[in-house]
C-alpha atoms as one frame of an Amber mdcrd trajectory, in Angstrom:
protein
   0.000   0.000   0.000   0.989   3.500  -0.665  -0.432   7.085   0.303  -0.639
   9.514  -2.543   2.559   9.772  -4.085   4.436  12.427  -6.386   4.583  11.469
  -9.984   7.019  13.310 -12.240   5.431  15.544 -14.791   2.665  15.836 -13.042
   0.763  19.239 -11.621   1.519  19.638  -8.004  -1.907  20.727  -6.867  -3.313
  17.763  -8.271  -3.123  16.100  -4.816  -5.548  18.773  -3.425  -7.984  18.355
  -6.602 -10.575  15.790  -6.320 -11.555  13.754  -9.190 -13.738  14.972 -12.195
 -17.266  14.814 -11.634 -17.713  13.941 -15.685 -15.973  10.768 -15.324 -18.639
   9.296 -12.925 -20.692   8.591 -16.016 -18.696   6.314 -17.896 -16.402   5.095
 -14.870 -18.742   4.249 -11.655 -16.885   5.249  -8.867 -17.255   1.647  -7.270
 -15.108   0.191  -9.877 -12.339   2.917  -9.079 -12.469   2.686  -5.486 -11.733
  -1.625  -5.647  -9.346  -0.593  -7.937  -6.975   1.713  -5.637  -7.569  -1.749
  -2.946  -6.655  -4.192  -5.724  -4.235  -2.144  -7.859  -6.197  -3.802 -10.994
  -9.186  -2.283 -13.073 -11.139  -3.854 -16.461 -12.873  -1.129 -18.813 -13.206
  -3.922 -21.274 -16.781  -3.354 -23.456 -18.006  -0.251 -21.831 -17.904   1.523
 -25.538 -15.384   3.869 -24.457 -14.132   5.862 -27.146 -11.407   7.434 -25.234
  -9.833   6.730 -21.788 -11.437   8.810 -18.845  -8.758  11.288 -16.792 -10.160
  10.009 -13.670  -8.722   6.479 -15.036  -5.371   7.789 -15.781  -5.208  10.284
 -12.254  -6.602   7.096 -10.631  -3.490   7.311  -8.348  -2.875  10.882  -8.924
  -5.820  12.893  -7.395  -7.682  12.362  -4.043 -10.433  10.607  -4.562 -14.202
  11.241  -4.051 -14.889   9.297  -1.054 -12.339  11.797   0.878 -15.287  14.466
   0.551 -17.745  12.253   2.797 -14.914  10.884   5.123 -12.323  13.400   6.656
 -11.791  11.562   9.299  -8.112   9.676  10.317  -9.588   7.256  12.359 -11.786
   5.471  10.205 -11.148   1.884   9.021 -11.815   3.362   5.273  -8.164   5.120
   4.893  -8.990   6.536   1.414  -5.633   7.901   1.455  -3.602   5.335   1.440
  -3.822   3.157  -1.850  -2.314   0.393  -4.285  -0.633   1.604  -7.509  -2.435
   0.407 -10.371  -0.787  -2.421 -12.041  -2.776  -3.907 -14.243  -4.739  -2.139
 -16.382  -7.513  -3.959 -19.167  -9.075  -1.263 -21.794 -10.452  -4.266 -24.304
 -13.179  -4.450 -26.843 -14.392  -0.652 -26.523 -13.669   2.110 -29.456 -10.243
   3.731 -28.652  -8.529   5.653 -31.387  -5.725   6.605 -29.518  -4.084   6.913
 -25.833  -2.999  10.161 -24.368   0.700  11.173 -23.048  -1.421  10.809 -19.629
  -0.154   7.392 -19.685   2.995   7.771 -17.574   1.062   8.899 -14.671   0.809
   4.991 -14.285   4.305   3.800 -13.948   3.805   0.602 -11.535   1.593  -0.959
 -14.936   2.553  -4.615 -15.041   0.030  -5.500 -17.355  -1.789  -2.657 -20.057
  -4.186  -4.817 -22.476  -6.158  -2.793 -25.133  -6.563  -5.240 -27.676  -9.786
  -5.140 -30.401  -9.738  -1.155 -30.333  -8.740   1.310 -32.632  -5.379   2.469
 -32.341  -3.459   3.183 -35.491  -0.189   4.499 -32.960   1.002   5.016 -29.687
   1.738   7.609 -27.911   5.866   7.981 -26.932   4.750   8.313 -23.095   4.257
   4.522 -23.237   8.546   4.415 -22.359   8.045   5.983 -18.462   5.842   1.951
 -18.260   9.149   0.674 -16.922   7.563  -2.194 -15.232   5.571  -3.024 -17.674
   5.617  -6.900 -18.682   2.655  -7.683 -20.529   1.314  -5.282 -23.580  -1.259
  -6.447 -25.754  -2.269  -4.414 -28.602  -3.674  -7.312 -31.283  -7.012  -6.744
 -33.408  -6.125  -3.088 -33.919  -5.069  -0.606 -36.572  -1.303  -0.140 -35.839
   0.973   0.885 -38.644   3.862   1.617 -37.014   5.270   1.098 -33.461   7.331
   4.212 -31.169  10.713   3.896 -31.029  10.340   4.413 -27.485   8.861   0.779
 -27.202  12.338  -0.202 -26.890  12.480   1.286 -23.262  10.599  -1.332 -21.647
  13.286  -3.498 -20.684  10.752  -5.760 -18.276   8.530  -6.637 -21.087   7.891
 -10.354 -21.716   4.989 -10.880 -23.823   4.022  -8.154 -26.871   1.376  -8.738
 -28.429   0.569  -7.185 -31.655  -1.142  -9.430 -33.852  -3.893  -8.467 -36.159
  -2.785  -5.231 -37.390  -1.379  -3.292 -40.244   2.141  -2.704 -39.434   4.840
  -2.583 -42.108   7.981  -2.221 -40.192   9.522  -2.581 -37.073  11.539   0.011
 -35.055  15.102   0.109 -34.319  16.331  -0.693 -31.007  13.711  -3.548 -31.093
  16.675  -5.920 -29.920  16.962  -4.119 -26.022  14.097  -5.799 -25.031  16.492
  -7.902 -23.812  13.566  -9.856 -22.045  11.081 -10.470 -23.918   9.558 -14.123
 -24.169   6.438 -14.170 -26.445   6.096 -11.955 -29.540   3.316 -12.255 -32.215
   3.622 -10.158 -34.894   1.118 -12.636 -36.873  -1.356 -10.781 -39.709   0.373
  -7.745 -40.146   1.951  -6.561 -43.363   5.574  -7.252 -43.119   7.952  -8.213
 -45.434  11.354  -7.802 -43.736  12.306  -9.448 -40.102  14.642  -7.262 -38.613
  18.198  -8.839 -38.459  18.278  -7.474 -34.783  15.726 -10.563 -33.633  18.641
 -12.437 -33.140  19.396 -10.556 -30.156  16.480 -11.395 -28.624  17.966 -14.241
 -26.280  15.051 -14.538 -24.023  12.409 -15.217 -26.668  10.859 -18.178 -26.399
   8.078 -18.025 -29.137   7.664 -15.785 -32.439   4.913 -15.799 -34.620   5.285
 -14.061 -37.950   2.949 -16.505 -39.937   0.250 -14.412 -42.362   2.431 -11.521
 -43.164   4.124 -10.627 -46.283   7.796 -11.820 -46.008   9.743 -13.152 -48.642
  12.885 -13.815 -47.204  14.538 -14.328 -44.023  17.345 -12.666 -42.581  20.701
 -14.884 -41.715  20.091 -14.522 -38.055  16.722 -15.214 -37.622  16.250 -17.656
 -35.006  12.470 -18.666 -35.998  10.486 -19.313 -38.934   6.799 -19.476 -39.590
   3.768 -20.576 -41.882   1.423 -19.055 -44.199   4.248 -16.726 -45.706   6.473
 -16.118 -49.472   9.535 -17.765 -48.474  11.182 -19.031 -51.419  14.996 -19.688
 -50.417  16.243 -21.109 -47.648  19.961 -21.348 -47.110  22.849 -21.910 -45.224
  22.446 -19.109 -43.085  19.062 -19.484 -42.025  20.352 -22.563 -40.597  23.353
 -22.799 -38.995  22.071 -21.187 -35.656  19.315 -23.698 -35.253  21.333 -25.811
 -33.327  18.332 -26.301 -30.959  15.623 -25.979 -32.413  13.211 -29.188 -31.964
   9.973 -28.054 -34.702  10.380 -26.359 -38.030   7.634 -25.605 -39.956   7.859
 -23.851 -43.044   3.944 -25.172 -44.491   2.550 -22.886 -46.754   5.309 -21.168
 -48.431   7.388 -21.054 -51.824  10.199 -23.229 -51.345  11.466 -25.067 -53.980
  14.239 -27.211 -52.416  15.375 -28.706 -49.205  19.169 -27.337 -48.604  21.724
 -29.755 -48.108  22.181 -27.875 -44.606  19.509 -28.650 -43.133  21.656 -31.855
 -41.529  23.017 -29.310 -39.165  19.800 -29.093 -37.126  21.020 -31.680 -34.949
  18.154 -31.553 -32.376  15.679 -31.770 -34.701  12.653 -33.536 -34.492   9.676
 -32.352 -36.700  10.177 -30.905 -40.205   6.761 -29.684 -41.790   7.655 -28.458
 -45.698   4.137 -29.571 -46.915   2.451 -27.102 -49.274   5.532 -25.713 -50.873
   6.917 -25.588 -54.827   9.527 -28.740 -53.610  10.086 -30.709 -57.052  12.328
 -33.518 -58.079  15.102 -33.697 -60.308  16.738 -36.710 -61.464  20.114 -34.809
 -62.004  19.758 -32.937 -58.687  19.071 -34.942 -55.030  16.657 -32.806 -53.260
  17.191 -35.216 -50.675  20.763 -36.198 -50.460  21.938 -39.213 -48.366  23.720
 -37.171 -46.003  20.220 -35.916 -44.904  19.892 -39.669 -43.881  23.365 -39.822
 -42.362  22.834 -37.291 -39.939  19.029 -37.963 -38.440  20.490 -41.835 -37.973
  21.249 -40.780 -34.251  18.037 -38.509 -33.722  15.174 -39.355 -32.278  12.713
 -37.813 -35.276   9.461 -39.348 -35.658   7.694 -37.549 -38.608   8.826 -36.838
 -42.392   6.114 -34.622 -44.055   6.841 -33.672 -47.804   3.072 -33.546 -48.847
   1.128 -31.093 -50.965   4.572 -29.778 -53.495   5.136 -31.035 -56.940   7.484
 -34.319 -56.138   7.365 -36.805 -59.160   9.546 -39.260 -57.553  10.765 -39.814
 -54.285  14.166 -39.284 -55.572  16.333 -42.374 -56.612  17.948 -42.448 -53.046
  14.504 -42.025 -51.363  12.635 -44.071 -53.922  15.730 -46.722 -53.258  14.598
 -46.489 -48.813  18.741 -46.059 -48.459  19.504 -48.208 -45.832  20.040 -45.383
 -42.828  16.668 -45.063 -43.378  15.807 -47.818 -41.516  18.124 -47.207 -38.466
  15.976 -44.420 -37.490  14.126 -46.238 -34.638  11.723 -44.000 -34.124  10.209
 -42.777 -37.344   6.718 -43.274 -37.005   5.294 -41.045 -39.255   5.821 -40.620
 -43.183   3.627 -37.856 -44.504   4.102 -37.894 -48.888   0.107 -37.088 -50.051
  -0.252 -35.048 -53.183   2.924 -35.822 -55.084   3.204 -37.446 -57.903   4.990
 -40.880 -56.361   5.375 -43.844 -58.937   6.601 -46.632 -56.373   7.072 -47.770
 -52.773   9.519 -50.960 -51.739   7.292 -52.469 -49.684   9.867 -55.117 -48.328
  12.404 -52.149 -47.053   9.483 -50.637 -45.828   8.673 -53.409 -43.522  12.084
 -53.165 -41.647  10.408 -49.625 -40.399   9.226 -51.045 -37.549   7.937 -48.543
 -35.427   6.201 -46.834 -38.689   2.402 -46.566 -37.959   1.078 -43.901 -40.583
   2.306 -43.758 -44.119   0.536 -41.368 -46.132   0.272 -41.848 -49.967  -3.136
 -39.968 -50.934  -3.084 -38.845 -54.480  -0.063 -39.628 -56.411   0.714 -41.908
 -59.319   0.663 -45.751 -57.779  -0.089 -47.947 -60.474   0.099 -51.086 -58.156
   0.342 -51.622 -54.690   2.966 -54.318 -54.109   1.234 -57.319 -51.812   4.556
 -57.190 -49.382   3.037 -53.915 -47.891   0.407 -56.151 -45.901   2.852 -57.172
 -43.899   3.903 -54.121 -42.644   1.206 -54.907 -39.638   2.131 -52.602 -37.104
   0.358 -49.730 -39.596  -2.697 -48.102 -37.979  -3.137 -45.844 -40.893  -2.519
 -46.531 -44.364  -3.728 -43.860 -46.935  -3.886 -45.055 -50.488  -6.953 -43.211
 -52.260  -6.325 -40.599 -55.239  -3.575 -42.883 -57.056  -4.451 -44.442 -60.619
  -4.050 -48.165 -59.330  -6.788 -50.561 -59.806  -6.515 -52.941 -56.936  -7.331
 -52.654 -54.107 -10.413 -51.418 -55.208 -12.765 -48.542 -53.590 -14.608 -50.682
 -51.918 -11.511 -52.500 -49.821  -9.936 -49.126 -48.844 -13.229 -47.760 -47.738
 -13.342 -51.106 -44.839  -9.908 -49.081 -43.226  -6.442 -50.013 -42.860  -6.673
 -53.500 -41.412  -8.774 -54.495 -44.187  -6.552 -53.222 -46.802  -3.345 -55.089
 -45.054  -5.417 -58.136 -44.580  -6.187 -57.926 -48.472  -2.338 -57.346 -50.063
  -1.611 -60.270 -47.282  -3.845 -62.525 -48.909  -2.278 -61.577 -52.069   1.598
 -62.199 -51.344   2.718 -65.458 -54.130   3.434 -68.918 -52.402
């Protein structure tokens, strides 16, 4: 608890001013007095088109309870207060915030997400305790350079808006966690992320990026990328997912055997194609996952004709990876399988071959029985027919069983 204290910048008679009658209309004085106990106040949905004085003076001028109690001795000691630290302006109409902001230094938490900002206002660097800001579903196109002064932040929120760039000095927030810059309109990543050391997750998926800078330490979905290189790489030592769905790539880089720790690669829904003079995916791919504990391949949705003669051949590293459990290879255009390599996968439950270019489904595959899910419809083969792979995977194994030569 604290009694009335000075904050800088602001008028010293404010301490003898009582609040604003006007403000009693939008803010009901119950709401501010619990706040001054709990040091937390929600405006969310009141349709609040700016942000009442009394809200930002909350801590600031004496409030109107002191006119019906002047007494020290009573168990209501309106004087002495909690600083406001978390404060939640939601869902209301807000087309911008006033330099009044810094009268509420001890913020931990300022949420006014699904408004209508389009900036903010430069005061927001005296929030120097601030962790949590969440600005998403608004109309942000650019962010003050004085965001970099909040050196407590952890999570920033800003998805859902219309920004184009981000500021310098963006790398001091040398604790930040969680950023989601998701559904904006970007289309550089500052090479200063990689100075983030504390983050933890970065969304950037539904933006407008076509490239990646060398020190990026996090890719994500539903963007342009076309290229991926060498340098995009080589500091993912630990990185355990990488999905790149939904973009433009057209080839896996050799490099990507230096993501040790690896365990889930997602390139489905790129331009990936094959080419009989060029391994998309060279053996020493194979060499170095023999050691890692991956357990899902997914190469589906691009424009593979082949799995490439190495792939197509299972090389035999292949088959040392224990755990592989998963092979996702749907919308390709996939000629052949070996079905008796493919038995030695024997932790492999789901194989995946929807919609390429089978023209026969060798009978070995039946006895790969420890396959929950087998997915063979959209290929041009004749048997099994419709009718078998409609009964599920058992009955489909149970059918090329019954079809293996004596």
């Amino acid at each position: 608890m604290s009694r009335l204290r000075r904050v800088p910048g602001r008028d010293p008679r404010a301490g003898f001013r009582a609040e604003g009658r006007d403000c009693t209309t939008s803010v009901p004085q119950g709401l501010l007095k619990a706040a001054r106990k709990s040091g937390q106040l929600n405006l969310s949905g009141r349709n609040l088109s700016e942000v009442p004085q009394c809200v930002w003076r909350i801590n600031v001028d004496i409030p109107e309870e002191a006119n019906q109690n002047l007494s020290f001795s009573s168990t209501e000691r309106w004087w002495e207060q909690t600083d406001l630290t978390k404060l939640i302006i939601s869902n209301n109409k807000l087309q911008s915030l006033t330099d009044d902001l810094r009268l509420l230094p001890a913020l931990t938490v300022l949420d006014i997400h699904d408004n209508q900002l389009t900036s903010l206002p430069s005061a927001i660097k005296d929030l120097e305790n601030l962790q949590k800001l969440n600005v998403s579903h608004n109309k942000l196109k650019m962010l003050p350079e004085e965001i970099a002064y909040l050196k407590n932040l952890k999570g920033l929120y800003l998805q859902h808006n219309e920004l184009t760039c981000i500021p310098e000095g963006f790398e001091q927030l040398s604790n930040l966690e969680d950023l989601d810059l998701s559904s904006n309109c970007l289309s550089i990543v500052p090479a200063s992320f990689s100075s983030l050391l504390s983050l933890i997750r970065l969304n950037l998926s539904s933006n407008q990026l076509k490239s990646l800078p060398a020190e990026i330490s996090r890719m994500k979905s539903e963007n342009q990328i076309e290229m991926l290189g060498a340098e995009h790489l080589r500091h993912l030592n630990s990185i355990l997912v990488l999905d790149l769905r939904d973009n433009k790539l057209k080839s896996v880089p050799d490099e990507i055997t230096l993501l040790q720790s690896l365990e889930r690669l997602d390139l489905s829904n790129n331009d990936i194609s094959s080419d009989k003079q060029a391994t998309l995916i060279p053996d020493e791919v194979f060499d170095a996952i023999k050691n890692n504990i991956i357990t899902s391949v997914n190469f589906s949705k691009n424009q593979l004709c082949e799995i490439p003669k190495r792939f197509k051949m299972l090389p035999e590293v292949l088959y040392c990876i224990s755990t592989l459990e998963t092979i996702l290879i749907s919308n390709n255009q996939v000629g052949s399988v070996d079905a008796q390599k493919m038995r030695m996968m024997e932790n492999l439950t789901t194989l995946d071959l929807q919609n390429n270019d089978l023209l026969q489904i060798p009978p070995e595959l039946g006895n790969c029985v420890n396959l929950r899910t087998l997915l063979l419809d959209g290929n041009p083969f004749r048997v099994p027919r419709a009718a078998i792979l409609m009964k599920g995977t058992a009955a489909i194994l149970e059918y090329l069983r019954d079809r293996i030569p004596t």
